[in-house]
GROMACS .gro file of N, CA and C in nm:
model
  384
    1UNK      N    1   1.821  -0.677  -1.723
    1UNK     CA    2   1.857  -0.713  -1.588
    1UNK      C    3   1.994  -0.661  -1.549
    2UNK      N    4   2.080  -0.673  -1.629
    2UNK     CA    5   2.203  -0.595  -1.638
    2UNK      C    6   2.226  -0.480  -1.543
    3UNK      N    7   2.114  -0.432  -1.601
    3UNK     CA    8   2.121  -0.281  -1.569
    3UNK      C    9   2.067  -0.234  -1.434
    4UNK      N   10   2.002  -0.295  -1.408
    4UNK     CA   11   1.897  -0.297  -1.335
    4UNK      C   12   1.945  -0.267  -1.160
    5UNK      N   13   2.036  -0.334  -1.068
    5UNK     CA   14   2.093  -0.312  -0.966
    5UNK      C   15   2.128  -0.113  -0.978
    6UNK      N   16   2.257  -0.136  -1.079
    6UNK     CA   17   2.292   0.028  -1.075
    6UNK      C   18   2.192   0.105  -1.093
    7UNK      N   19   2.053   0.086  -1.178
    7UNK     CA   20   1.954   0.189  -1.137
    7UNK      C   21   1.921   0.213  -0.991
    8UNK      N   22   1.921   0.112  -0.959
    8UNK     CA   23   1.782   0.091  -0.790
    8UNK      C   24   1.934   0.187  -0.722
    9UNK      N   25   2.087   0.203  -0.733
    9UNK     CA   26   2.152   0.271  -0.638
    9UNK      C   27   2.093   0.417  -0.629
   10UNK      N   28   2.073   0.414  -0.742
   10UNK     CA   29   2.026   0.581  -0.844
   10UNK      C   30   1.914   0.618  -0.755
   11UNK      N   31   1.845   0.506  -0.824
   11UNK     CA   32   1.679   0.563  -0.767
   11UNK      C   33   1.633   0.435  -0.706
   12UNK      N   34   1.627   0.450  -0.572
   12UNK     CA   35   1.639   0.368  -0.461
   12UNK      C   36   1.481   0.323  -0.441
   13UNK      N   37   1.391   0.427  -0.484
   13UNK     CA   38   1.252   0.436  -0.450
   13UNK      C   39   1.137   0.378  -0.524
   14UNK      N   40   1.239   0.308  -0.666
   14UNK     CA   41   1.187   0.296  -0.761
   14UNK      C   42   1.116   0.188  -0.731
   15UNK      N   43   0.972   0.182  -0.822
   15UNK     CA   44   0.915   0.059  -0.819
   15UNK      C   45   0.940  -0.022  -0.958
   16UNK      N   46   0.969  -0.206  -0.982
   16UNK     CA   47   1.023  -0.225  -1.081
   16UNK      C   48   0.915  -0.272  -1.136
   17UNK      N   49   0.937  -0.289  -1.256
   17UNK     CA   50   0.856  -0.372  -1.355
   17UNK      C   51   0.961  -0.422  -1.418
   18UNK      N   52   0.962  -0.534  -1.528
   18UNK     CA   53   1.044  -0.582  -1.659
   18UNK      C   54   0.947  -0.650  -1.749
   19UNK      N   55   1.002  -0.615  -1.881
   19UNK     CA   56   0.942  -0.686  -2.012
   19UNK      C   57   1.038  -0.787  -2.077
   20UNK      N   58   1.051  -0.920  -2.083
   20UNK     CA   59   1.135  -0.966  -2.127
   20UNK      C   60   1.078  -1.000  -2.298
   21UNK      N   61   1.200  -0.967  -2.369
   21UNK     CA   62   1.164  -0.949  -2.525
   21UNK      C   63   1.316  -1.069  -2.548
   22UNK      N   64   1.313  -1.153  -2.664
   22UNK     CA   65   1.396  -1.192  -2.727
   22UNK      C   66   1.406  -1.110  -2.884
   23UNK      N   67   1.497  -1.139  -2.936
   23UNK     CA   68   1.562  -1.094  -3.098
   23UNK      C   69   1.529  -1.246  -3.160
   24UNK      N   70   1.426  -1.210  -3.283
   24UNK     CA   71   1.452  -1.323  -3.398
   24UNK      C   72   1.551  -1.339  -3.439
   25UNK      N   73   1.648  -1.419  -3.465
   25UNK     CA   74   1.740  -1.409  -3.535
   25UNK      C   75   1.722  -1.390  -3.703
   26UNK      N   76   1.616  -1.442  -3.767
   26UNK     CA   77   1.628  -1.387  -3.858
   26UNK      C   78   1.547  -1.284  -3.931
   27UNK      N   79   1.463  -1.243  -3.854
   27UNK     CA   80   1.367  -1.127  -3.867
   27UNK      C   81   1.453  -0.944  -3.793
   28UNK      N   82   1.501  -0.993  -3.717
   28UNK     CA   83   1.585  -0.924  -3.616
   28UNK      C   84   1.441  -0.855  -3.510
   29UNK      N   85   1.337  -0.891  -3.585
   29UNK     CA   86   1.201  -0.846  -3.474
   29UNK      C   87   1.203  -0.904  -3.341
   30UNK      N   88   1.115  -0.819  -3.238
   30UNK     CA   89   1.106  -0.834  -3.083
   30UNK      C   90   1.044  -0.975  -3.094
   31UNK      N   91   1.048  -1.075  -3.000
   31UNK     CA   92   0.966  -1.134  -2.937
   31UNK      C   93   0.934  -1.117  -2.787
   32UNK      N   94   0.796  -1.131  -2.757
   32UNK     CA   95   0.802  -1.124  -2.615
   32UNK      C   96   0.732  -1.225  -2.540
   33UNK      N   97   0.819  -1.242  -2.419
   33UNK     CA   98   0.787  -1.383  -2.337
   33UNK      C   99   0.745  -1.317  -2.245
   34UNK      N  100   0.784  -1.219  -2.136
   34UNK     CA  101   0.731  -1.222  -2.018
   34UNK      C  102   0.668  -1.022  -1.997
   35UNK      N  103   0.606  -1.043  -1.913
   35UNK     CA  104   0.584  -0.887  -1.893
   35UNK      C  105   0.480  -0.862  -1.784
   36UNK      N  106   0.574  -0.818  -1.669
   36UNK     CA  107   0.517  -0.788  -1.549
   36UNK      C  108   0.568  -0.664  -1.502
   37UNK      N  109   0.433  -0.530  -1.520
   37UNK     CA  110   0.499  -0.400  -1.480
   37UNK      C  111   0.402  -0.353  -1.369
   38UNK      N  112   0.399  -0.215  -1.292
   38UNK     CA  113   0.399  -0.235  -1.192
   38UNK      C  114   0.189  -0.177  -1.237
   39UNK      N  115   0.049  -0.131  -1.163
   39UNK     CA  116  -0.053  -0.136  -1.252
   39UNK      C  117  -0.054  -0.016  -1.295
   40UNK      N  118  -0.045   0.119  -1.199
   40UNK     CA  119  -0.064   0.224  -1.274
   40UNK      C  120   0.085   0.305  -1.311
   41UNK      N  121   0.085   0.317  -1.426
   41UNK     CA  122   0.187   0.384  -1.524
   41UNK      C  123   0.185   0.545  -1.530
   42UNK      N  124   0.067   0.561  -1.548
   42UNK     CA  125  -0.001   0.695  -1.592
   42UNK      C  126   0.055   0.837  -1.536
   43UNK      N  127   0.107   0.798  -1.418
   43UNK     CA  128   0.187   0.941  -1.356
   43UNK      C  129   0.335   0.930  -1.289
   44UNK      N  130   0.397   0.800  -1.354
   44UNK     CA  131   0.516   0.782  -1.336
   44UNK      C  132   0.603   0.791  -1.432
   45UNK      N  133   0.716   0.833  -1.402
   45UNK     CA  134   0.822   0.846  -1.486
   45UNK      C  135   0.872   0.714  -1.501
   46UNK      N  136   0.859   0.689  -1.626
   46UNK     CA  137   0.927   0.538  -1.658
   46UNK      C  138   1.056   0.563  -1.685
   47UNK      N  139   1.121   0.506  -1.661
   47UNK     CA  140   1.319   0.460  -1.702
   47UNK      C  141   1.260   0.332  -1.755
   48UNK      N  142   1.316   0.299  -1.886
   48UNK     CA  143   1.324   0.213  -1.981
   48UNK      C  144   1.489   0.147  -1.984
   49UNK      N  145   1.566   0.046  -1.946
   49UNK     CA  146   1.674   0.051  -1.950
   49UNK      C  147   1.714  -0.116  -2.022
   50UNK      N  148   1.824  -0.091  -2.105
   50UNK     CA  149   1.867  -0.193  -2.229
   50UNK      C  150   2.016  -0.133  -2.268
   51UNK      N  151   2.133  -0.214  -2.251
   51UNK     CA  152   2.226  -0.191  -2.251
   51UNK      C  153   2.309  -0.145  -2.398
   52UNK      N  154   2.191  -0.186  -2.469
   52UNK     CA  155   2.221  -0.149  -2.664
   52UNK      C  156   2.048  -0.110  -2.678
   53UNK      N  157   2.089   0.022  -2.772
   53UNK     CA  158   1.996   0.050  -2.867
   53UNK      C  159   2.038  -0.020  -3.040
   54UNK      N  160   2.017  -0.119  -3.044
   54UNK     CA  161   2.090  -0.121  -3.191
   54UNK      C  162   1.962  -0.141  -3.282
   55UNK      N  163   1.899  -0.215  -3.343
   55UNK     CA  164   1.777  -0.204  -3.472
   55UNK      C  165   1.679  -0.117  -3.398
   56UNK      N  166   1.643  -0.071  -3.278
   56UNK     CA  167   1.546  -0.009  -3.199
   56UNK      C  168   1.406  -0.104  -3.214
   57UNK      N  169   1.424  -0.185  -3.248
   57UNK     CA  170   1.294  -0.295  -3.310
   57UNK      C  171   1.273  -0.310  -3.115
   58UNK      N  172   1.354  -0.343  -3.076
   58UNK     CA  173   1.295  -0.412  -2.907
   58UNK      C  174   1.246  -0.281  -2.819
   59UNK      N  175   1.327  -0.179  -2.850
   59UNK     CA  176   1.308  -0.051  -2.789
   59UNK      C  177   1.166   0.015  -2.805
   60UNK      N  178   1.111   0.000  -2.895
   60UNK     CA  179   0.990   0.053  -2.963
   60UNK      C  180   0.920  -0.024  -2.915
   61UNK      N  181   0.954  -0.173  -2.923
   61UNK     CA  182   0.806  -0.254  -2.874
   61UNK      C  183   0.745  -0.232  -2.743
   62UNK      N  184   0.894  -0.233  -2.643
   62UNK     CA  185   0.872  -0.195  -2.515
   62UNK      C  186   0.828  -0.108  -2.447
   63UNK      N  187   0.833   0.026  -2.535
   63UNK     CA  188   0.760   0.147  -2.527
   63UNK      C  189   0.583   0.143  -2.526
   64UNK      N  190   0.595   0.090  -2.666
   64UNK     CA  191   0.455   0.044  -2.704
   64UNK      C  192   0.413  -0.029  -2.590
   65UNK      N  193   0.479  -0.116  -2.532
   65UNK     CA  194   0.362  -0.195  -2.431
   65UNK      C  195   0.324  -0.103  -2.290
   66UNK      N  196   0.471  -0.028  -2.291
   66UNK     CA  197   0.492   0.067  -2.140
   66UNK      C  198   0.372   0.154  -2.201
   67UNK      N  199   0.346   0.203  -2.290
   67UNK     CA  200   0.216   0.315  -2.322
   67UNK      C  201   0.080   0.206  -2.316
   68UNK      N  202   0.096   0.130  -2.387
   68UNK     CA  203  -0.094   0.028  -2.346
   68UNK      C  204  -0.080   0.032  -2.202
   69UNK      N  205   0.021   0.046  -2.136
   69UNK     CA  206  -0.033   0.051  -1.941
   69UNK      C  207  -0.027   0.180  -1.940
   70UNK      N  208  -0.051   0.274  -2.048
   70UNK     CA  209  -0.045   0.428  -1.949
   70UNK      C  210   0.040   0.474  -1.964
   71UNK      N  211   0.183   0.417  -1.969
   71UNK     CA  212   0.305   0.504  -1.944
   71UNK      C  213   0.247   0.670  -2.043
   72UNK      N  214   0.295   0.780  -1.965
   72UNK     CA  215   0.358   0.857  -2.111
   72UNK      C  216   0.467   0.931  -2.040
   73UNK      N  217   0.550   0.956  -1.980
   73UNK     CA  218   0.674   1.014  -1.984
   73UNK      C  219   0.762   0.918  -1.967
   74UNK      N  220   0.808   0.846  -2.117
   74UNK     CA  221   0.938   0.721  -2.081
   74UNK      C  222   1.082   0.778  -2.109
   75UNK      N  223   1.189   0.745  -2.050
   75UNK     CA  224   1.300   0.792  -2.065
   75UNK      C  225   1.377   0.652  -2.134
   76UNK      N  226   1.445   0.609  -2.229
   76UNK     CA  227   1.537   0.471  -2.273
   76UNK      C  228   1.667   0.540  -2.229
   77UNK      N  229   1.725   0.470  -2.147
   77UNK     CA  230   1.867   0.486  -2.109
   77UNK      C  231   1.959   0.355  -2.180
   78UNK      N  232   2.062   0.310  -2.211
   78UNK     CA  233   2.169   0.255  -2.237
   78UNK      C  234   2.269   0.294  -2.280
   79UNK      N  235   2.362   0.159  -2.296
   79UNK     CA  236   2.509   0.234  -2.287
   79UNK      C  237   2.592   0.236  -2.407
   80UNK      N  238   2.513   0.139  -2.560
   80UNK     CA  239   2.544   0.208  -2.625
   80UNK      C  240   2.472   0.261  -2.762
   81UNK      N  241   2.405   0.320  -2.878
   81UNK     CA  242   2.346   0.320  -2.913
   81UNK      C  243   2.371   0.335  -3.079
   82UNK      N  244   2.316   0.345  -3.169
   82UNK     CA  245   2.329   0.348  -3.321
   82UNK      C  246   2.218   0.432  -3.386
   83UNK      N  247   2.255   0.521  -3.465
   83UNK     CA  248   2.174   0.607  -3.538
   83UNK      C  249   2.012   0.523  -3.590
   84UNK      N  250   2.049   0.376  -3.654
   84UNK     CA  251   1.894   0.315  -3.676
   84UNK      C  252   1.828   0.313  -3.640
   85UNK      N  253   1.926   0.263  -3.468
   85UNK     CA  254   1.784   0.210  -3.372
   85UNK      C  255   1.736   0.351  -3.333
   86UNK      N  256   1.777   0.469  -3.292
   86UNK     CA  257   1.710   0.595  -3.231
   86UNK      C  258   1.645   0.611  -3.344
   87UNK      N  259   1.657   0.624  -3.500
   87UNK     CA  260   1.594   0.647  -3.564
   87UNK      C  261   1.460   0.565  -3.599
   88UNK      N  262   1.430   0.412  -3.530
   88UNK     CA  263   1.394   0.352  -3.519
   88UNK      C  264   1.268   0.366  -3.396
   89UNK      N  265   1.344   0.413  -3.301
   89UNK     CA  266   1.271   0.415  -3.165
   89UNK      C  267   1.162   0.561  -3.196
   90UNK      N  268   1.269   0.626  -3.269
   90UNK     CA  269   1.160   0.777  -3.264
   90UNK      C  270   1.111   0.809  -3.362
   91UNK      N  271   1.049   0.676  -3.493
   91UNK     CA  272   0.990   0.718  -3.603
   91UNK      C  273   0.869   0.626  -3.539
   92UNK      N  274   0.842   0.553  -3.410
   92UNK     CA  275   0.723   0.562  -3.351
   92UNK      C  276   0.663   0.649  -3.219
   93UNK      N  277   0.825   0.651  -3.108
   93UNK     CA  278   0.774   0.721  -3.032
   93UNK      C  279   0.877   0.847  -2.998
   94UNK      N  280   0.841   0.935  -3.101
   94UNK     CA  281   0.971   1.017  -3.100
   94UNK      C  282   0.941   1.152  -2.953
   95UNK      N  283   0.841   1.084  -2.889
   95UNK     CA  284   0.840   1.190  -2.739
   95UNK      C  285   0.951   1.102  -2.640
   96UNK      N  286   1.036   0.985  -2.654
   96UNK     CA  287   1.057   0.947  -2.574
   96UNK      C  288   1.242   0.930  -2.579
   97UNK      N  289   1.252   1.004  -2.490
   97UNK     CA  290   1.403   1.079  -2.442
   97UNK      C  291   1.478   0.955  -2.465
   98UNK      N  292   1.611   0.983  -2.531
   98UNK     CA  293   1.730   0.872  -2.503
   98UNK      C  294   1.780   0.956  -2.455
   99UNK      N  295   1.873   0.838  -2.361
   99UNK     CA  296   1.993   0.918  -2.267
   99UNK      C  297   2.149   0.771  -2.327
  100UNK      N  298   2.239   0.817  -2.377
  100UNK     CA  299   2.319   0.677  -2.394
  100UNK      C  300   2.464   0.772  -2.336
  101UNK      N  301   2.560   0.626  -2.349
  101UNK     CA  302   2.710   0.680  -2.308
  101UNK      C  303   2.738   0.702  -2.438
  102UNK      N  304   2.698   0.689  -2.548
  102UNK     CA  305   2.809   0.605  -2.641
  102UNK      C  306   2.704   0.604  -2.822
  103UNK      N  307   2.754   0.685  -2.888
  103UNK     CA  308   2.687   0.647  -3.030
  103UNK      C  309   2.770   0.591  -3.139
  104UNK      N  310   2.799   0.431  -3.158
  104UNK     CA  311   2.883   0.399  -3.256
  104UNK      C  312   2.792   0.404  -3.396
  105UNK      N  313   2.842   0.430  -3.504
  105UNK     CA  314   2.864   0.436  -3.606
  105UNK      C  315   2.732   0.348  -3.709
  106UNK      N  316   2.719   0.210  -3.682
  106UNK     CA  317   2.654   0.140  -3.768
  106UNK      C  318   2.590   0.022  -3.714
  107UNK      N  319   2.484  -0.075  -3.792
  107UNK     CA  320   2.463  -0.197  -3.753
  107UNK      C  321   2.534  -0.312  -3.862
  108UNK      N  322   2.580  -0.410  -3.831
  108UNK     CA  323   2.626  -0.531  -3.925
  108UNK      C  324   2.487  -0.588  -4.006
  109UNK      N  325   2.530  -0.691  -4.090
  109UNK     CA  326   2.429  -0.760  -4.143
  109UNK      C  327   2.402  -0.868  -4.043
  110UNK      N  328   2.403  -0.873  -3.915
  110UNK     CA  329   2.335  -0.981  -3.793
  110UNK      C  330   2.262  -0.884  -3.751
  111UNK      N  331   2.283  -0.695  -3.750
  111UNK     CA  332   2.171  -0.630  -3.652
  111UNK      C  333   2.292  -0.563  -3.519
  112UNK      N  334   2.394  -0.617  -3.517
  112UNK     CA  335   2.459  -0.590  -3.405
  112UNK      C  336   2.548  -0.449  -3.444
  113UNK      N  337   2.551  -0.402  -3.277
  113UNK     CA  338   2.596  -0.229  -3.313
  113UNK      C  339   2.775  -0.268  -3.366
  114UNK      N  340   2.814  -0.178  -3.445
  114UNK     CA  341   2.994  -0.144  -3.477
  114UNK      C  342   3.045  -0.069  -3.448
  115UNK      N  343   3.201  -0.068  -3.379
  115UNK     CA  344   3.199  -0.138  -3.320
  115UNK      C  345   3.139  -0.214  -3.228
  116UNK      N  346   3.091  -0.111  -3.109
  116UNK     CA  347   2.983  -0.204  -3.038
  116UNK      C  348   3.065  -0.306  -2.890
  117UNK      N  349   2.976  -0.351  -2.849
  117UNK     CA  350   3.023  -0.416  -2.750
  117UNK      C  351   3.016  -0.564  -2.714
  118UNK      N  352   2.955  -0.647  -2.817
  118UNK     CA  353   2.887  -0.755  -2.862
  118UNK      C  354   2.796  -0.773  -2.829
  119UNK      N  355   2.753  -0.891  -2.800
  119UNK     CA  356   2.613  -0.911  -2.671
  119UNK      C  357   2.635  -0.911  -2.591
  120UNK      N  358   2.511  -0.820  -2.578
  120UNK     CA  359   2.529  -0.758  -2.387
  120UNK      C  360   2.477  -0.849  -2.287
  121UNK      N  361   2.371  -0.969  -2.311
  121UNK     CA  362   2.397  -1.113  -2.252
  121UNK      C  363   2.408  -1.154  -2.254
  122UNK      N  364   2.496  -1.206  -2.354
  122UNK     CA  365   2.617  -1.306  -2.331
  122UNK      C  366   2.705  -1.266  -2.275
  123UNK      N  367   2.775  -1.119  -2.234
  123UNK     CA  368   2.844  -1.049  -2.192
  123UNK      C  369   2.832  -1.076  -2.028
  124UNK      N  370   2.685  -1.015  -1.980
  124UNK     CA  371   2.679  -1.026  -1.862
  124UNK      C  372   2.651  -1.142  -1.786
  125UNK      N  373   2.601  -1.248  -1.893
  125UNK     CA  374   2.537  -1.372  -1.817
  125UNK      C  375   2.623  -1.495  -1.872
  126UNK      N  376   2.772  -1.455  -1.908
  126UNK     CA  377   2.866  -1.534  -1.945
  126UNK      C  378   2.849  -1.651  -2.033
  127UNK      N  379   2.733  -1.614  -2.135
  127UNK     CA  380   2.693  -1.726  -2.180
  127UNK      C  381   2.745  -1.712  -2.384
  128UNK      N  382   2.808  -1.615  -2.390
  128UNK     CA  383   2.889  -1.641  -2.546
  128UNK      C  384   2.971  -1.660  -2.559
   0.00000   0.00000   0.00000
């Protein structure tokens, strides 16, 4: 959601969808609660957007679901990312473009990128 306003300045025309996924904490695997995208996928360019690529565990899932609707040209944009998770994201869907600001170095033993930026909602939704 973060992200989401500064896209629509970008691309004004866009139609939205969102997948909302949580992090196990101790699996570091996706969960997913909500997912409402728009019906046909199949000849749209998806923007995928998540403010960390870090285990790529959520990135991949989301892909995966954006492809059961059809998607196939997805782009993952965020702002910052880690060698795992891309290596992560593209040892399932390695057709699908990252675009990031930013490649730090490593993940901790919680999963979180290093340096990194902490959580990015708790960050934005003032809640850590």
């Amino acid at each position: 959601l973060g992200m989401l306003e500064g896209m629509l300045r970008v691309l004004p025309e866009a139609s939205v969808g969102h997948i909302g996924l949580y992090r196990d904490e101790e699996t570091l695997r996706p969960v997913s609660y909500f997912c409402r995208l728009p019906v046909n996928l199949s000849e749209a360019q998806v923007v995928l957007v998540d403010p960390m690529l870090a285990t790529g565990y959520s990135a991949r899932e989301a892909a995966s679901m954006l492809k059961a609707r059809g998607a196939k040209r997805i782009q993952f944009i965020c702002l910052v990312a880690c060698p795992p998770g891309i290596e992560q994201l593209h040892s399932v869907h390695p057709d699908v473009t990252i675009v990031t600001a930013a490649i730090d170095p490593e993940l901790n033993k919680f999963g979180f990128i290093v340096p990194g930026l902490g959580d990015a909602g708790d960050r934005y939704f003032g809640t850590g």
